[in-house]
Each structure stands twice: as C-alpha cells, then as structure tokens.
Coordinates of C-alpha atoms in Angstrom, one line a residue:
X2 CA 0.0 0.0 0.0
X3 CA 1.2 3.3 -0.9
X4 CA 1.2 6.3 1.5
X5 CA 0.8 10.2 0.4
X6 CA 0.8 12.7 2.8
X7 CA 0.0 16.5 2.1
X8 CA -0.9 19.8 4.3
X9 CA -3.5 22.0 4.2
X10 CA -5.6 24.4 6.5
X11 CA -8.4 26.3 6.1
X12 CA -12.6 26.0 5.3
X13 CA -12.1 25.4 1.5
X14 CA -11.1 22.1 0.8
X15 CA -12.2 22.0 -3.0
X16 CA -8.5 22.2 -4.5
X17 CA -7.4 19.3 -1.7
X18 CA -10.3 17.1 -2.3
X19 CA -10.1 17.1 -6.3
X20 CA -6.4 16.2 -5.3
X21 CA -7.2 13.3 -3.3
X22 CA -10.0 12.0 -5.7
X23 CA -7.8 11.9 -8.8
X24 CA -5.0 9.8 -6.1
X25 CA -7.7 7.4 -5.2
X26 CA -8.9 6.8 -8.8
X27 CA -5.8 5.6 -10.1
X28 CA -4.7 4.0 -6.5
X29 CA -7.9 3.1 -4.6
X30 CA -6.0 0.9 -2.1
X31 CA -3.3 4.4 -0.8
X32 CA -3.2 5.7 2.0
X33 CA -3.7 9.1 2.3
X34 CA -2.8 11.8 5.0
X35 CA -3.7 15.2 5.8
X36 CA -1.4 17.7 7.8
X37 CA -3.9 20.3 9.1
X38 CA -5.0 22.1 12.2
X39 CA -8.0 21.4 14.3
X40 CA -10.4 24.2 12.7
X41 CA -9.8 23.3 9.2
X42 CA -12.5 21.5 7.4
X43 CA -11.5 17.2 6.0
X44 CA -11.9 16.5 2.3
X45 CA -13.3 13.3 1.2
X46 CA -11.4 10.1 1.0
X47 CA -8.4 11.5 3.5
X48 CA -7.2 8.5 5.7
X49 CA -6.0 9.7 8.3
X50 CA -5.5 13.2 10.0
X51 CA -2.2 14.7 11.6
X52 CA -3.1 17.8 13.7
X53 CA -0.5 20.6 14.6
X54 CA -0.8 24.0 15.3
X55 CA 1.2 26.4 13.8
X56 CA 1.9 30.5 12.2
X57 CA 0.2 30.6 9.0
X58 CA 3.0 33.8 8.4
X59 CA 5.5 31.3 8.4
X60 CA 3.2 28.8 6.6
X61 CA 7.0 26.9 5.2
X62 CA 7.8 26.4 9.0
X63 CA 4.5 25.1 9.9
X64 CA 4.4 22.5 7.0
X65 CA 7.7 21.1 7.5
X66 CA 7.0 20.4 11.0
X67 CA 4.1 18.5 10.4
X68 CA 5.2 16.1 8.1
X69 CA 7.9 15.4 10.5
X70 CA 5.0 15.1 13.6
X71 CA 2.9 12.9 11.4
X72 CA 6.2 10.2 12.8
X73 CA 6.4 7.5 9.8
X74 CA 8.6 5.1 9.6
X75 CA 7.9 3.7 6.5
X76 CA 8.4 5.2 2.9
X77 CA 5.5 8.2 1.4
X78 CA 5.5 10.7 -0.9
X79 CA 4.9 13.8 0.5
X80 CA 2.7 16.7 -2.1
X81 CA 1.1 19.9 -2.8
X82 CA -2.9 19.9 -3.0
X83 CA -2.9 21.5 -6.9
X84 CA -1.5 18.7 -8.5
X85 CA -3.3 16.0 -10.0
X86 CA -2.7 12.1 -10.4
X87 CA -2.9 10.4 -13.8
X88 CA -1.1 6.9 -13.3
X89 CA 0.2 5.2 -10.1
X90 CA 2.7 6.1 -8.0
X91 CA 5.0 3.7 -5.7
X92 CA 7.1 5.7 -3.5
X93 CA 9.0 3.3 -2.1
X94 CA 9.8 1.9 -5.8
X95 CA 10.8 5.6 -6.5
X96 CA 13.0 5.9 -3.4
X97 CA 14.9 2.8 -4.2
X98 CA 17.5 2.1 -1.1
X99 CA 18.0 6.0 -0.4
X100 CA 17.0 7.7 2.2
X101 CA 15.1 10.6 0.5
X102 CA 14.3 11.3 -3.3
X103 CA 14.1 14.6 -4.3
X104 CA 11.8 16.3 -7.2
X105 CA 14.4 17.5 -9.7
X106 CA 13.2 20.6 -11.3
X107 CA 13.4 19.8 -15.1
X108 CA 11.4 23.3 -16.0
X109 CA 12.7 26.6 -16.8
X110 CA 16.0 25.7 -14.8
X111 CA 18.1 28.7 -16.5
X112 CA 15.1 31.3 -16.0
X113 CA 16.3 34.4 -13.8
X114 CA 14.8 34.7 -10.4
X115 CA 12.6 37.3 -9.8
X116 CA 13.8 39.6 -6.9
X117 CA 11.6 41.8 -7.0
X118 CA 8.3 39.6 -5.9
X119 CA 6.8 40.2 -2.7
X120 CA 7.5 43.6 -1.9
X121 CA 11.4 43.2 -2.7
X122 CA 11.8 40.2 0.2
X123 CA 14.0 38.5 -2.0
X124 CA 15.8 40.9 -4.0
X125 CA 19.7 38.8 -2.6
X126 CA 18.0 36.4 -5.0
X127 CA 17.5 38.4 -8.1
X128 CA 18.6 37.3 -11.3
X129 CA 20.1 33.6 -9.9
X130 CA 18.7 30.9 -12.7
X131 CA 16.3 28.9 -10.8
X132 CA 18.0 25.2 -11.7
X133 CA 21.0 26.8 -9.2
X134 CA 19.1 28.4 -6.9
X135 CA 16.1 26.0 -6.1
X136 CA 17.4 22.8 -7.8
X137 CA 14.7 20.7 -6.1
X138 CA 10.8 21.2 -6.1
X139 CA 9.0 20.8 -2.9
X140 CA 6.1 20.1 -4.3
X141 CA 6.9 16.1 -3.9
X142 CA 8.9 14.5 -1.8
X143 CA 9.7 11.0 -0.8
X144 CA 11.1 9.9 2.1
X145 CA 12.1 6.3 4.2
X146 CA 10.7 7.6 7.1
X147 CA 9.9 11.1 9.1
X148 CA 13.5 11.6 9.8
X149 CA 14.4 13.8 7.4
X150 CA 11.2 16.1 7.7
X151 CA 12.5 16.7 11.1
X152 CA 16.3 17.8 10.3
X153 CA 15.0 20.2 7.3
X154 CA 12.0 21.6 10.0
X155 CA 15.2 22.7 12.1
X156 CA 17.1 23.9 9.1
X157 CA 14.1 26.0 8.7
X158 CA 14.4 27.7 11.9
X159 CA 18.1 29.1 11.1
X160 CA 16.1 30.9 8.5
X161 CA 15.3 34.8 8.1
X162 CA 11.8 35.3 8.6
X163 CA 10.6 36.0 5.1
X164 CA 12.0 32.4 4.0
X165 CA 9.6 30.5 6.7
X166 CA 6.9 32.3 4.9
X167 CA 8.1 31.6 1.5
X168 CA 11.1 29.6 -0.6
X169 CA 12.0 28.1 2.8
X170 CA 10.8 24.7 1.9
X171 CA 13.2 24.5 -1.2
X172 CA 15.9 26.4 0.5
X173 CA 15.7 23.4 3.1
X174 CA 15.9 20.8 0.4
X175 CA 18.5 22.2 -1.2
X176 CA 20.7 22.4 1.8
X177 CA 19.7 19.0 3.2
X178 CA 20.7 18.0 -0.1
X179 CA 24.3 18.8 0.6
X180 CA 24.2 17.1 4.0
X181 CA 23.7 14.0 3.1
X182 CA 26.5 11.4 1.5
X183 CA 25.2 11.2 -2.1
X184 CA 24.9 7.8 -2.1
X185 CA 21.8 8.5 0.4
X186 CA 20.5 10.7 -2.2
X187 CA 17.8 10.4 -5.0
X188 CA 16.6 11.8 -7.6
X189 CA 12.8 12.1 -9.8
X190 CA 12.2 13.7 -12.5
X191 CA 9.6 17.0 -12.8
X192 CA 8.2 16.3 -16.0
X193 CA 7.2 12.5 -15.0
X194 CA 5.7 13.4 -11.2
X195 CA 4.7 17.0 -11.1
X196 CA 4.6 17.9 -14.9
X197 CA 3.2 21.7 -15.4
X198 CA 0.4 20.7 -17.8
X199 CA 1.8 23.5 -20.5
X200 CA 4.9 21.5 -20.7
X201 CA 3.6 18.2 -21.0
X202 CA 6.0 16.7 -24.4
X203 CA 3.6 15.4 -27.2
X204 CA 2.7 11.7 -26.7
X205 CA 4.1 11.5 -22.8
X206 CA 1.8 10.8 -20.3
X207 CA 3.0 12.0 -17.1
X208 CA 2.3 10.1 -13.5
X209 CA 1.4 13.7 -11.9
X210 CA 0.4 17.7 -13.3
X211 CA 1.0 20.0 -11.2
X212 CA -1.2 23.0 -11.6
X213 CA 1.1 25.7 -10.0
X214 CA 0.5 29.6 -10.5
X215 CA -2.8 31.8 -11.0
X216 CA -3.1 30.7 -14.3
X217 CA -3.0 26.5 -13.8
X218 CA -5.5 26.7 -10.9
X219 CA -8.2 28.0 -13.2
X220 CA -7.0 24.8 -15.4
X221 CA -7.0 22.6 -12.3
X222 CA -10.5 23.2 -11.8
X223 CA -11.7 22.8 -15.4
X224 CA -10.1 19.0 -16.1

C-alpha cells in the first residue's frame, strides 16, 4: 500500500479534495494523510488526519514540522494539493535504497529569479537561474521515514523570517541536499511526477500535473 501525505488548513477544501480523488482513482488501495490544524475543514477520502498548530505567516515552518510530527517510519510521498494524479505512484519503488528522493526541477531551470516579488523580500536572490538556486521542487517528496522532515524543520528555523513564509521549503531541500553522503540521495524527475500541464511533451503521459501559479489553478478546476 502506498502512502501520500499532504498539508493543508483552512474552510475550503475544493482544491485538496479534487487532489485526493484523482489519487484514489488511479490508487484506490493508498493511503492518504492530511497535515492540518483542528479548525480546518476534511476532504473526502483522507485516511487519516495529523493535527499541529502552527503560524500561517510562516506557513513553510508550519508545514515542514508537520510532516515530520505525522512520525512515519515507512516510505510516502509527501505533495502539494494542486496537482493532480494520472497513473500510479510507488514511493518506495521511487525511493529505491535511499533515504530521500528529491523532485528534480526539469522546467525553466536557466530562468532568472525574480527579486523583485513580494514587496522586494527576495531581492539577494535576483537574477540567480532557478535550476542553481532551487534545484529541487517541494512540491513532492519521498522519504524512508519522518527523519528527514524533522532535520529540514530545524534547518528552517536558522532561516530569516521571510524564508519560513516563503522559498524556505526549497531552500531546506537544497541544503539538506548537501548534507547528506550522495549515495543517500535520489533523484525524480519534474516532467514525469509533477509535470506543469503546459509543458507536457507530445505523446508523454506524465504520472502527476501540477497545476502551479494563478493561471494553472483555473485549469485545475476545469479538467
């Protein structure tokens, strides 16, 4: 049985739940998790609910900690809520003998970062192609166990404030990244397991779409 774990809070649990039906179609037998806080509302089909409480201002913080509170010691993929599932998924097949496999970011990997978003909170940033700067998506994740959720949740904490509300999560692979010996180390590619539906090559039929940015969402909602 394969286990998928993702966070969410709040009322509206539309983008979530679409989320978790399109996993269930294609893997009726998963297991599915939801990282959330005692107020927010439970989509259909969730398995199980992990509750923390946390600082929605430093959302990056709060969601790293929870996967590492949710405490599993057995291989999951851990996802955003906007992406949708097309073909099975086997985490642990994906994570091979390693202790954590990362989402390697296959898209726009020599576009410039832009600085300026935000206000300006990230203007050290401005101009560094993303492929060097955020090498790995957060979007999914798997891990053996809840280990390393719990050393990145620290690593987050070193960070300045406007990083646990935003970019902290991939700043916290990236370095985690480095920590480990490489043979711990694995790798998935972006255009098989969170494929931006625009980018989708002719004929491939990726395992995941991810609907990220303004513009997806409205797409999310109409497939």
């Amino acid at each position: 049985m394969s286990t998928f774990v993702f966070f969410h809070v709040g009322e509206d649990v539309s983008m979530p739940a679409k989320m978790v039906r399109s996993l269930k179609a294609v893997m009726p037998d998963s297991r599915v998790i939801m990282c959330t806080e005692i107020k927010s509302a439970i989509p259909e089909g969730v398995d199980d609910v992990s509750y923390s409480e946390g600082n929605a201002e430093e959302l990056m913080e709060w969601r790293l900690r929870a996967f590492a509170r949710v405490r599993l010691t057995s291989p999951a993929m851990y996802i955003d809520t906007d992406m949708l599932f097309v073909l099975p998924v086997d985490p642990a097949a994906i994570l091979s003998d390693k202790e954590i496999a990362f989402c390697r970011r296959d898209f726009d990997r020599d576009a410039a970062f832009n600085g300026e978003q935000r206000g300006g909170m990230f203007r050290r940033w401005a101009g560094i192609p993303f492929g060097t700067l955020f090498p790995y998506l957060a979007c999914a994740t798997v891990t053996k166990d809840y280990h390393p959720w719990h050393a990145m949740s620290m690593l987050m904490t070193l960070m300045d404030k406007e990083r646990r509300t935003w970019y902290g999560d991939q700043e916290a692979l990236r370095v985690y990244s480095h920590m480990l010996h490489p043979y711990l180390v694995g790798e998935f590619s972006e255009a098989q397991y969170a494929c931006l539906p625009d980018k989708r090559r002719e004929g491939d039929v990726p395992h995941i779409l991810h609907y990220k940015g303004p513009a997806r969402k409205e797409w999310f909602y109409a497939a």
